[in-house]
Short mmCIF file of C-alpha atoms in Angstrom, two decimals:
data_model
loop_
_atom_site.label_atom_id
_atom_site.label_comp_id
_atom_site.label_asym_id
_atom_site.label_seq_id
_atom_site.Cartn_x
_atom_site.Cartn_y
_atom_site.Cartn_z
CA MET K 1 -124.83 78.00 162.44
CA SER K 2 -123.92 80.16 165.45
CA PRO K 3 -122.08 78.67 168.49
CA LYS K 4 -125.06 79.66 170.63
CA PHE K 5 -127.44 77.72 168.38
CA ARG K 6 -125.19 74.64 168.51
CA ARG K 7 -125.05 74.83 172.34
CA LEU K 8 -128.85 74.98 172.51
CA GLN K 9 -129.06 72.04 170.10
CA ARG K 10 -126.69 69.98 172.27
CA MET K 11 -128.64 70.84 175.42
CA GLU K 12 -131.83 69.67 173.76
CA GLY K 13 -130.15 66.44 172.65
CA ASP K 14 -128.70 65.77 176.11
CA ASP K 15 -132.14 66.29 177.66
CA ILE K 16 -133.59 63.72 175.25
CA VAL K 17 -130.86 61.19 176.11
CA ARG K 18 -131.54 61.65 179.85
CA ALA K 19 -135.26 61.33 179.24
CA TRP K 20 -134.73 58.14 177.23
CA ARG K 21 -132.56 56.59 179.97
CA SER K 22 -135.16 57.54 182.60
CA HIS K 23 -137.88 56.06 180.39
CA ALA K 24 -135.88 52.82 180.01
CA ILE K 25 -135.23 52.56 183.78
CA LYS K 26 -138.93 52.93 184.53
CA LYS K 27 -139.74 50.20 182.02
CA ARG K 28 -137.16 47.87 183.56
CA LYS K 29 -138.61 48.39 187.04
CA ALA K 30 -142.07 47.68 185.73
CA ARG K 31 -140.82 44.42 184.17
CA ASP K 32 -139.03 43.03 187.25
CA GLY K 33 -141.75 40.48 187.80
CA PHE K 34 -141.58 39.00 184.32
CA GLY K 35 -138.42 36.90 184.67
CA ALA K 36 -134.71 37.43 184.16
CA CYS K 37 -134.62 36.28 180.52
CA HIS K 38 -137.43 38.61 179.54
CA VAL K 39 -135.79 41.53 181.32
CA LYS K 40 -132.42 40.78 179.68
CA ALA K 41 -133.99 40.73 176.23
CA LYS K 42 -135.82 43.99 176.83
CA ASP K 43 -132.69 45.61 178.27
CA ALA K 44 -130.86 44.68 175.06
CA GLU K 45 -133.68 46.23 173.04
CA ASP K 46 -133.52 49.45 175.09
CA GLY K 47 -129.76 49.50 174.55
CA LYS K 48 -130.26 49.28 170.79
CA PHE K 49 -132.65 52.22 170.80
CA LEU K 50 -130.22 54.23 172.92
CA VAL K 51 -127.46 53.59 170.36
CA LEU K 52 -129.89 54.77 167.65
CA LEU K 53 -130.66 57.92 169.60
CA GLN K 54 -126.99 58.65 170.16
CA ALA K 55 -126.25 58.22 166.43
CA ARG K 56 -128.92 60.79 165.63
CA GLU K 57 -127.56 63.21 168.23
CA ARG K 58 -124.09 62.96 166.67
CA MET K 59 -125.63 63.85 163.31
CA LEU K 60 -127.39 66.89 164.80
CA ARG K 61 -124.15 68.08 166.42
CA GLU K 62 -122.06 67.76 163.27
CA ASP K 63 -119.96 70.83 162.56
CA PRO K 64 -121.32 72.42 159.35
CA LYS K 65 -117.74 73.23 158.30
CA ARG K 66 -116.88 69.52 158.18
CA SER K 67 -120.06 68.41 156.41
CA GLY K 68 -118.56 68.85 152.96
CA GLN K 69 -116.20 65.88 153.46
CA GLU K 70 -118.31 63.22 151.72
CA ASP K 71 -117.23 60.26 149.63
CA GLU K 72 -120.50 58.38 149.16
CA THR K 73 -122.41 58.62 145.90
CA ASP K 74 -126.14 59.32 145.78
CA GLU K 75 -126.66 55.73 144.64
CA GLN K 76 -124.85 54.35 147.68
CA LEU K 77 -126.85 56.58 150.01
CA SER K 78 -130.10 55.50 148.34
CA ARG K 79 -129.19 51.83 148.89
CA LEU K 80 -128.58 52.51 152.57
CA LEU K 81 -132.00 54.12 152.84
CA LEU K 82 -133.75 51.24 151.07
CA LEU K 83 -131.93 48.72 153.29
CA ALA K 84 -133.31 50.38 156.42
CA ALA K 85 -136.81 50.67 154.95
CA SER K 86 -136.86 47.02 153.84
CA ALA K 87 -135.81 45.85 157.31
CA ILE K 88 -138.69 47.82 158.83
CA ASP K 89 -141.17 46.31 156.35
CA ALA K 90 -139.89 42.82 157.23
CA ASP K 91 -140.35 43.60 160.95
CA HIS K 92 -136.67 42.87 161.63
CA ALA K 93 -136.18 45.34 164.47
CA ASP K 94 -132.49 44.65 165.14
CA ALA K 95 -131.56 44.88 161.46
CA ALA K 96 -133.66 48.03 161.08
CA ILE K 97 -131.94 49.74 164.01
CA ASP K 98 -128.49 48.74 162.74
CA ALA K 99 -129.33 50.12 159.30
CA LEU K 100 -130.69 53.36 160.77
CA VAL K 101 -127.57 53.84 162.90
CA ASP K 102 -125.51 53.48 159.71
CA LEU K 103 -127.87 55.87 157.96
CA TYR K 104 -127.48 58.55 160.64
CA GLN K 105 -123.71 58.24 160.35
CA HIS K 106 -123.93 59.25 156.68
CA ALA K 107 -126.80 61.76 156.94
CA SER K 108 -126.34 65.44 157.65
CA LEU K 109 -128.34 68.64 157.99
CA HIS K 110 -125.53 70.58 156.32
CA GLY K 111 -124.02 68.31 153.66
CA HIS K 112 -124.87 67.90 150.01
CA PRO K 113 -128.58 67.59 149.13
CA MET K 114 -128.85 63.79 149.24
CA ARG K 115 -127.30 63.62 152.71
CA ARG K 116 -129.75 66.26 153.91
CA VAL K 117 -132.71 64.37 152.43
CA MET K 118 -131.49 61.21 154.17
CA ALA K 119 -131.56 62.92 157.56
CA TYR K 120 -135.31 63.45 157.35
CA PHE K 121 -136.05 60.07 155.76
CA ALA K 122 -134.04 58.44 158.57
CA ASP K 123 -136.13 60.30 161.14
CA GLY K 124 -139.36 59.16 159.52
CA LEU K 125 -138.20 55.54 159.38
CA ALA K 126 -136.98 55.66 162.99
CA ALA K 127 -140.41 56.93 164.06
CA ARG K 128 -142.00 53.91 162.35
CA ILE K 129 -140.34 51.49 164.79
CA LEU K 130 -140.98 53.54 167.94
CA THR K 131 -144.10 53.92 170.04
CA ASP K 132 -145.57 57.41 170.08
CA SER K 133 -145.08 57.53 173.86
CA SER K 134 -141.29 57.28 173.69
CA PRO K 135 -139.17 60.43 174.19
CA PHE K 136 -137.26 59.67 171.00
CA TYR K 137 -140.46 59.54 168.94
CA ARG K 138 -141.72 62.79 170.42
CA SER K 139 -138.38 64.44 169.67
CA ILE K 140 -138.32 63.25 166.04
CA MET K 141 -141.95 64.08 165.28
CA ALA K 142 -142.17 67.36 167.22
CA HIS K 143 -144.22 69.82 165.17
CA PRO K 144 -142.83 73.25 164.44
CA THR K 145 -144.71 76.14 165.98
CA PRO K 146 -147.22 77.98 163.77
CA GLU K 147 -144.72 80.84 163.59
CA GLU K 148 -141.94 78.47 162.43
CA GLU K 149 -144.26 76.92 159.82
CA PHE K 150 -145.24 80.32 158.48
CA THR K 151 -141.63 81.51 158.36
CA ALA K 152 -140.47 78.38 156.51
CA PHE K 153 -143.31 78.66 153.99
CA THR K 154 -142.59 82.35 153.41
CA GLU K 155 -138.87 81.70 152.92
CA LEU K 156 -139.55 78.92 150.41
CA TYR K 157 -142.03 81.14 148.58
CA ARG K 158 -139.38 83.83 148.21
CA ALA K 159 -136.43 81.60 147.38
CA SER K 160 -137.93 79.15 144.90
CA PRO K 161 -140.42 79.44 142.00
CA TYR K 162 -142.16 76.28 143.28
CA TYR K 163 -145.28 77.78 144.86
CA GLN K 164 -145.38 80.88 142.69
CA PHE K 165 -145.44 78.72 139.54
CA ALA K 166 -148.50 76.84 140.83
CA HIS K 167 -150.29 79.97 142.05
CA PHE K 168 -149.64 82.19 139.03
CA THR K 169 -150.56 79.45 136.53
CA ALA K 170 -153.77 78.65 138.41
CA ASN K 171 -154.69 82.34 138.62
CA GLN K 172 -154.08 82.90 134.92
CA THR K 173 -156.49 80.05 134.14
CA ILE K 174 -159.11 81.53 136.47
CA VAL K 175 -158.79 84.99 134.88
CA GLU K 176 -159.23 83.48 131.41
CA ALA K 177 -162.38 81.62 132.52
CA PHE K 178 -163.72 84.90 133.89
CA GLU K 179 -162.92 86.77 130.67
CA ALA K 180 -164.63 84.10 128.55
CA GLU K 181 -167.91 84.68 130.40
CA GLU K 182 -167.84 88.46 130.80
CA LYS K 183 -170.93 88.95 128.64
CA GLN K 184 -173.10 86.92 131.02
CA ASN K 185 -171.35 86.98 134.42
CA GLY K 186 -171.99 90.64 135.21
CA ARG K 187 -168.23 90.94 135.92
CA ARG K 188 -168.65 88.81 139.01
CA LEU K 189 -166.18 86.06 139.94
CA TYR K 190 -166.68 83.55 142.74
CA VAL K 191 -163.70 81.41 143.80
CA ILE K 192 -163.79 78.47 146.20
CA ASP K 193 -160.35 77.55 147.55
CA PHE K 194 -160.32 74.19 149.34
CA ASP K 195 -156.99 74.96 151.05
CA VAL K 196 -156.54 78.71 151.37
CA SER K 197 -153.61 78.30 153.79
CA TYR K 198 -151.88 81.67 154.24
CA GLY K 199 -153.63 83.16 151.22
CA PHE K 200 -150.40 83.80 149.28
CA GLN K 201 -152.03 82.75 146.01
CA TRP K 202 -154.62 85.48 145.88
CA PRO K 203 -152.92 88.92 145.83
CA SER K 204 -151.82 88.32 142.23
CA LEU K 205 -155.40 87.48 141.20
CA ILE K 206 -156.74 90.53 143.04
CA GLN K 207 -154.18 92.71 141.26
CA SER K 208 -155.01 91.22 137.84
CA LEU K 209 -158.71 91.93 138.32
CA CYS K 210 -157.95 95.39 139.70
CA ASP K 211 -156.02 96.20 136.51
CA LYS K 212 -159.08 95.18 134.46
CA ALA K 213 -161.64 97.06 136.57
CA THR K 214 -162.74 100.59 135.74
CA THR K 215 -165.12 103.10 137.28
CA SER K 216 -167.75 102.29 134.68
CA LYS K 217 -167.04 98.55 134.75
CA PRO K 218 -166.20 97.48 138.32
CA ILE K 219 -165.48 93.85 139.17
CA SER K 220 -166.70 91.78 142.11
CA LEU K 221 -164.53 88.99 143.55
CA HIS K 222 -165.92 86.70 146.24
CA LEU K 223 -163.41 84.26 147.73
CA THR K 224 -164.43 81.41 150.04
CA GLY K 225 -161.42 79.71 151.57
CA PHE K 226 -161.24 76.57 153.68
CA GLY K 227 -158.49 76.50 156.31
CA ARG K 228 -157.02 74.49 159.17
CA SER K 229 -157.86 76.81 162.06
CA THR K 230 -159.95 79.85 162.91
CA GLU K 231 -156.82 81.80 163.78
CA GLU K 232 -155.16 81.06 160.43
CA LEU K 233 -158.35 81.99 158.55
CA LYS K 234 -158.58 85.33 160.36
CA GLU K 235 -154.92 86.14 159.65
CA THR K 236 -155.44 85.29 155.98
CA GLU K 237 -158.53 87.48 155.85
CA THR K 238 -156.58 90.39 157.36
CA ARG K 239 -153.84 90.06 154.73
CA LEU K 240 -156.17 89.79 151.74
CA VAL K 241 -158.66 92.45 152.79
CA GLY K 242 -155.78 94.78 153.57
CA PHE K 243 -154.24 94.16 150.14
CA SER K 244 -157.56 94.67 148.32
CA LYS K 245 -158.12 98.11 149.87
CA SER K 246 -155.56 99.57 147.49
CA CYS K 247 -157.50 98.24 144.50
CA SER K 248 -160.09 100.72 143.32
CA ASN K 249 -163.15 99.58 141.38
CA LEU K 250 -162.80 96.07 142.79
CA GLU K 251 -165.27 94.76 145.34
CA PHE K 252 -163.60 92.01 147.37
CA VAL K 253 -165.44 89.73 149.79
CA TYR K 254 -163.71 87.00 151.79
CA ASN K 255 -165.40 84.15 153.63
CA GLY K 256 -163.27 81.76 155.70
CA LEU K 257 -164.52 78.30 156.64
CA LEU K 258 -162.89 75.48 158.57
CA ARG K 259 -161.88 72.41 156.57
CA GLY K 260 -164.63 69.84 156.78
CA SER K 261 -167.40 72.40 156.28
CA THR K 262 -169.73 71.65 153.37
CA THR K 263 -170.25 73.69 150.22
CA SER K 264 -174.02 73.16 150.26
CA ASP K 265 -174.71 76.35 152.22
CA LEU K 266 -172.65 78.65 149.99
CA LYS K 267 -174.69 81.40 148.36
CA ILE K 268 -173.24 81.60 144.87
CA ASP K 269 -174.68 84.02 142.33
CA LYS K 270 -175.90 81.77 139.52
CA ASN K 271 -174.64 84.22 136.89
CA ALA K 272 -171.15 84.63 138.36
CA THR K 273 -168.18 82.75 136.95
CA LEU K 274 -167.46 79.99 139.47
CA ALA K 275 -163.89 78.72 139.81
CA VAL K 276 -162.80 75.95 142.18
CA ASN K 277 -159.18 75.96 143.33
CA LEU K 278 -157.62 72.60 144.27
CA VAL K 279 -154.01 73.69 144.50
CA PHE K 280 -152.07 71.11 146.57
CA TYR K 281 -155.33 69.78 148.00
CA LEU K 282 -156.24 66.37 146.54
CA GLN K 283 -153.06 64.71 147.82
CA THR K 284 -154.08 65.63 151.37
CA MET K 285 -157.09 63.30 151.08
CA LYS K 286 -156.80 60.34 153.44
CA SER K 287 -158.79 57.91 151.31
CA SER K 288 -160.19 57.40 147.82
CA SER K 289 -163.72 57.63 149.18
CA GLU K 290 -162.98 61.05 150.69
CA MET K 291 -161.54 62.24 147.38
CA LEU K 292 -164.53 60.90 145.45
CA ALA K 293 -167.00 62.61 147.77
CA THR K 294 -165.14 65.91 147.42
CA LEU K 295 -165.04 65.78 143.62
CA MET K 296 -168.71 64.80 143.37
CA SER K 297 -169.60 67.73 145.61
CA ILE K 298 -167.59 70.07 143.37
CA HIS K 299 -169.18 68.63 140.23
CA SER K 300 -172.65 69.32 141.63
CA LEU K 301 -171.78 73.04 141.73
CA ASN K 302 -171.16 73.00 137.95
CA PRO K 303 -168.11 75.31 138.08
CA SER K 304 -166.80 77.06 134.98
CA VAL K 305 -163.30 75.79 135.76
CA VAL K 306 -161.56 73.59 138.33
CA VAL K 307 -157.84 74.21 138.75
CA LEU K 308 -155.51 71.55 140.12
CA ALA K 309 -151.88 71.74 141.19
CA GLU K 310 -150.31 68.56 142.48
CA LYS K 311 -146.85 67.59 143.67
CA GLU K 312 -145.20 65.04 141.41
CA SER K 313 -144.47 62.57 144.20
CA SER K 314 -145.96 59.16 143.48
CA GLN K 315 -148.65 57.64 145.66
CA CYS K 316 -147.98 54.33 147.43
CA PRO K 317 -149.88 52.17 149.93
CA ALA K 318 -149.56 53.03 153.60
CA GLY K 319 -147.35 50.79 155.72
CA TYR K 320 -144.73 50.00 153.06
CA SER K 321 -141.64 51.99 153.95
CA ALA K 322 -139.46 50.67 151.12
CA ARG K 323 -142.06 51.44 148.45
CA PHE K 324 -142.54 54.90 149.92
CA VAL K 325 -138.79 55.55 149.79
CA GLU K 326 -138.59 54.37 146.17
CA SER K 327 -141.53 56.50 145.04
CA HIS K 328 -140.73 59.69 146.96
CA LEU K 329 -136.94 59.84 147.24
CA ASN K 330 -136.29 61.22 143.74
CA TYR K 331 -138.95 63.91 144.19
CA PHE K 332 -137.60 65.17 147.51
CA ALA K 333 -134.00 64.86 146.33
CA ALA K 334 -134.88 67.14 143.40
CA MET K 335 -136.58 69.59 145.77
CA PHE K 336 -133.50 69.70 148.01
CA ARG K 337 -131.15 70.05 145.03
CA SER K 338 -133.21 72.91 143.60
CA LEU K 339 -133.15 74.62 146.99
CA HIS K 340 -129.39 74.10 147.10
CA ASP K 341 -129.21 76.20 143.93
CA CYS K 342 -131.51 78.89 145.30
CA LEU K 343 -129.85 79.53 148.67
CA PRO K 344 -126.25 79.54 149.98
CA ALA K 345 -124.94 76.38 151.64
CA ASP K 346 -124.74 78.04 155.07
CA SER K 347 -128.14 79.70 154.78
CA LEU K 348 -130.30 79.66 157.92
CA GLU K 349 -133.29 80.15 155.62
CA ARG K 350 -132.50 76.88 153.84
CA LEU K 351 -132.21 75.03 157.16
CA SER K 352 -135.55 76.49 158.26
CA ILE K 353 -137.27 75.45 155.02
CA GLU K 354 -135.88 71.91 155.13
CA LYS K 355 -136.54 71.37 158.83
CA ASN K 356 -139.95 72.99 159.21
CA HIS K 357 -141.47 72.46 155.77
CA LEU K 358 -139.92 69.82 153.50
CA GLY K 359 -138.54 67.67 156.33
CA ARG K 360 -141.88 67.77 158.14
CA GLU K 361 -143.60 66.65 154.92
CA ILE K 362 -141.23 63.68 154.59
CA LYS K 363 -141.65 62.51 158.18
CA SER K 364 -145.42 62.97 158.21
CA ALA K 365 -145.82 61.06 154.94
CA ILE K 366 -143.69 58.11 156.12
CA THR K 367 -145.58 57.75 159.40
CA SER K 368 -149.10 58.41 158.09
CA ASN K 369 -151.68 55.68 157.67
CA CYS K 370 -153.47 57.12 154.65
CA GLU K 371 -154.53 54.60 152.04
CA LYS K 372 -153.30 54.83 148.48
CA THR K 373 -155.45 57.18 146.39
CA SER K 374 -155.90 56.95 142.65
CA ALA K 375 -153.97 59.30 140.38
CA TRP K 376 -155.72 62.65 140.19
CA LYS K 377 -156.13 62.55 136.40
CA GLY K 378 -158.04 59.28 136.37
CA ARG K 379 -160.11 60.33 139.36
CA MET K 380 -161.10 63.63 137.73
CA GLU K 381 -162.14 61.90 134.50
CA SER K 382 -164.15 59.26 136.34
CA THR K 383 -166.20 61.88 138.18
CA GLY K 384 -167.26 63.77 135.07
CA PHE K 385 -164.46 66.27 134.42
CA GLN K 386 -162.54 66.84 131.18
CA GLY K 387 -159.08 68.35 130.88
CA MET K 388 -158.79 71.79 129.27
CA LYS K 389 -155.89 72.99 127.14
CA LEU K 390 -153.85 75.64 128.95
CA SER K 391 -153.26 78.86 127.05
CA SER K 392 -150.03 80.14 125.56
CA ARG K 393 -150.28 83.01 128.06
CA SER K 394 -149.94 80.52 130.91
CA VAL K 395 -146.82 79.04 129.35
CA SER K 396 -145.25 82.45 128.65
CA GLN K 397 -146.03 83.64 132.17
CA ALA K 398 -144.39 80.56 133.69
CA LYS K 399 -141.24 81.03 131.63
CA LEU K 400 -141.13 84.72 132.55
CA LEU K 401 -141.39 83.81 136.23
CA LEU K 402 -138.27 81.65 135.99
CA LYS K 403 -136.35 84.45 134.29
CA ILE K 404 -137.41 86.97 136.93
CA LYS K 405 -136.52 84.63 139.81
CA GLY K 406 -133.08 84.14 138.31
CA GLN K 407 -132.34 87.74 137.40
CA PHE K 408 -133.68 89.64 140.38
CA SER K 409 -132.71 87.47 143.33
CA GLY K 410 -130.71 89.25 146.00
CA ILE K 411 -128.38 86.26 146.28
CA GLU K 412 -125.42 86.52 143.92
CA HIS K 413 -124.85 82.88 143.09
CA VAL K 414 -128.48 82.03 142.35
CA SER K 415 -129.06 80.90 138.80
CA ASN K 416 -132.20 78.72 138.87
CA SER K 417 -130.57 77.22 135.79
CA GLY K 418 -131.96 73.82 136.65
CA PHE K 419 -135.62 74.95 136.52
CA GLY K 420 -137.73 74.55 133.43
CA VAL K 421 -141.33 74.43 132.20
CA SER K 422 -142.76 71.38 130.49
CA GLU K 423 -146.02 71.17 128.53
CA ARG K 424 -147.55 67.70 128.73
CA ASP K 425 -150.65 65.69 127.80
CA ASP K 426 -151.33 67.62 124.58
CA GLY K 427 -151.10 70.96 126.37
CA THR K 428 -153.61 70.15 129.14
CA THR K 429 -150.96 70.13 131.86
CA LEU K 430 -148.03 72.39 132.65
CA SER K 431 -145.19 71.26 134.91
CA LEU K 432 -142.38 72.97 136.73
CA CYS K 433 -139.35 70.73 136.55
CA TRP K 434 -135.89 70.62 138.04
CA GLN K 435 -133.55 69.26 135.40
CA ASP K 436 -135.34 66.06 134.26
CA ARG K 437 -137.66 65.70 137.27
CA ASN K 438 -141.17 67.20 137.38
CA LEU K 439 -141.88 68.90 140.71
CA VAL K 440 -145.41 70.24 140.39
CA THR K 441 -148.07 70.02 137.68
CA VAL K 442 -151.00 72.36 137.04
CA SER K 443 -154.10 71.39 135.07
CA ALA K 444 -157.56 72.84 134.38
CA TRP K 445 -160.87 70.96 134.15
CA LYS K 446 -164.49 71.51 133.16
CA CYS K 447 -167.65 69.50 133.75
CA THR K 448 -168.69 67.16 130.94
CA ARG K 449 -172.01 65.89 132.29
#
């Protein structure tokens, strides 16, 4: 990290400390009429939070060159994290703050992977005991700008096979569904993507169809994508339409809709192969009822194939910090370790990915109030879908991806040696794993009734 960046970071931290002190003074003045004992107790509470804030600021200011001096084991760090989470669940504010101060003393943005994971878990837990009006809360939970989000996503896409594995495997399944129906679909494919995001999944599908299309046998691809904002949808459209212009004999049509729009008004050619893409979507559902309504709506369309890709982080009820830590820590630790193997230790790209993508996911998940949703497999089966066996081509493609990512990276030390592909559930699911931990799983489904 450059000296200039560290100076800016310190200035930001000092501003937060001043804001917190000002916030505390205003609260004390407002409480003057409540009695000396009450004021004394509240002053002590404010003092505790200030100590917590200062511990976090020391972590942020840590010299990256000294962050390698670590004696704690991953198990010891995990116990510290669970201690803080359990204190929050028990509503023991003083104990929770003490544990978080200790946690910040061992966490780091530049240390080994577990210490880096702890930094973001500590932030999420700290936010759980603060009001959303406090300066500290606003500092911890500040959202990255759209530009920072896009940059972090792009850097992760390039550095790790994580997203590419999900996208390429899903696209291979869609192409095979299209090929199986070529005699009756008029070489027309209609895809509904429930979370089109930046559209990074679709150039590879467009290229695959372009390679199959000929002057005498053109192909039509209609993509309807649901997104978070009108601006993001337009940017995605510009990228995809621009890419498709180089593909002769392929007619590409893109239709962007805001999330929350219904599928009832979509004009789908009844003879076209219909594929529904649920890559990293179901786990964004806030309730089981919302998930059920979405799957029933999809089932009513009678698609030829529904493709799922889900992160292998367990679901847990909202409001239970300790259970969240237990169920998600191993997943995020594996993600951080895999990233540690993909990028150099002093990489600004790694810091961007962890701060503006993975770290944001951790903090948002800890502070969210979403109810526990059923496992996607059981939910799919209960709404009339049956798992489909993935082809040997999907498996070979996934293995080839890992070889390419390892051999052609521009970073010398990258090996991706910890990544692997695992076939599960009698060949109906395919997982990308890091060592012995599954990171993301892809599956394909068809309607049974």
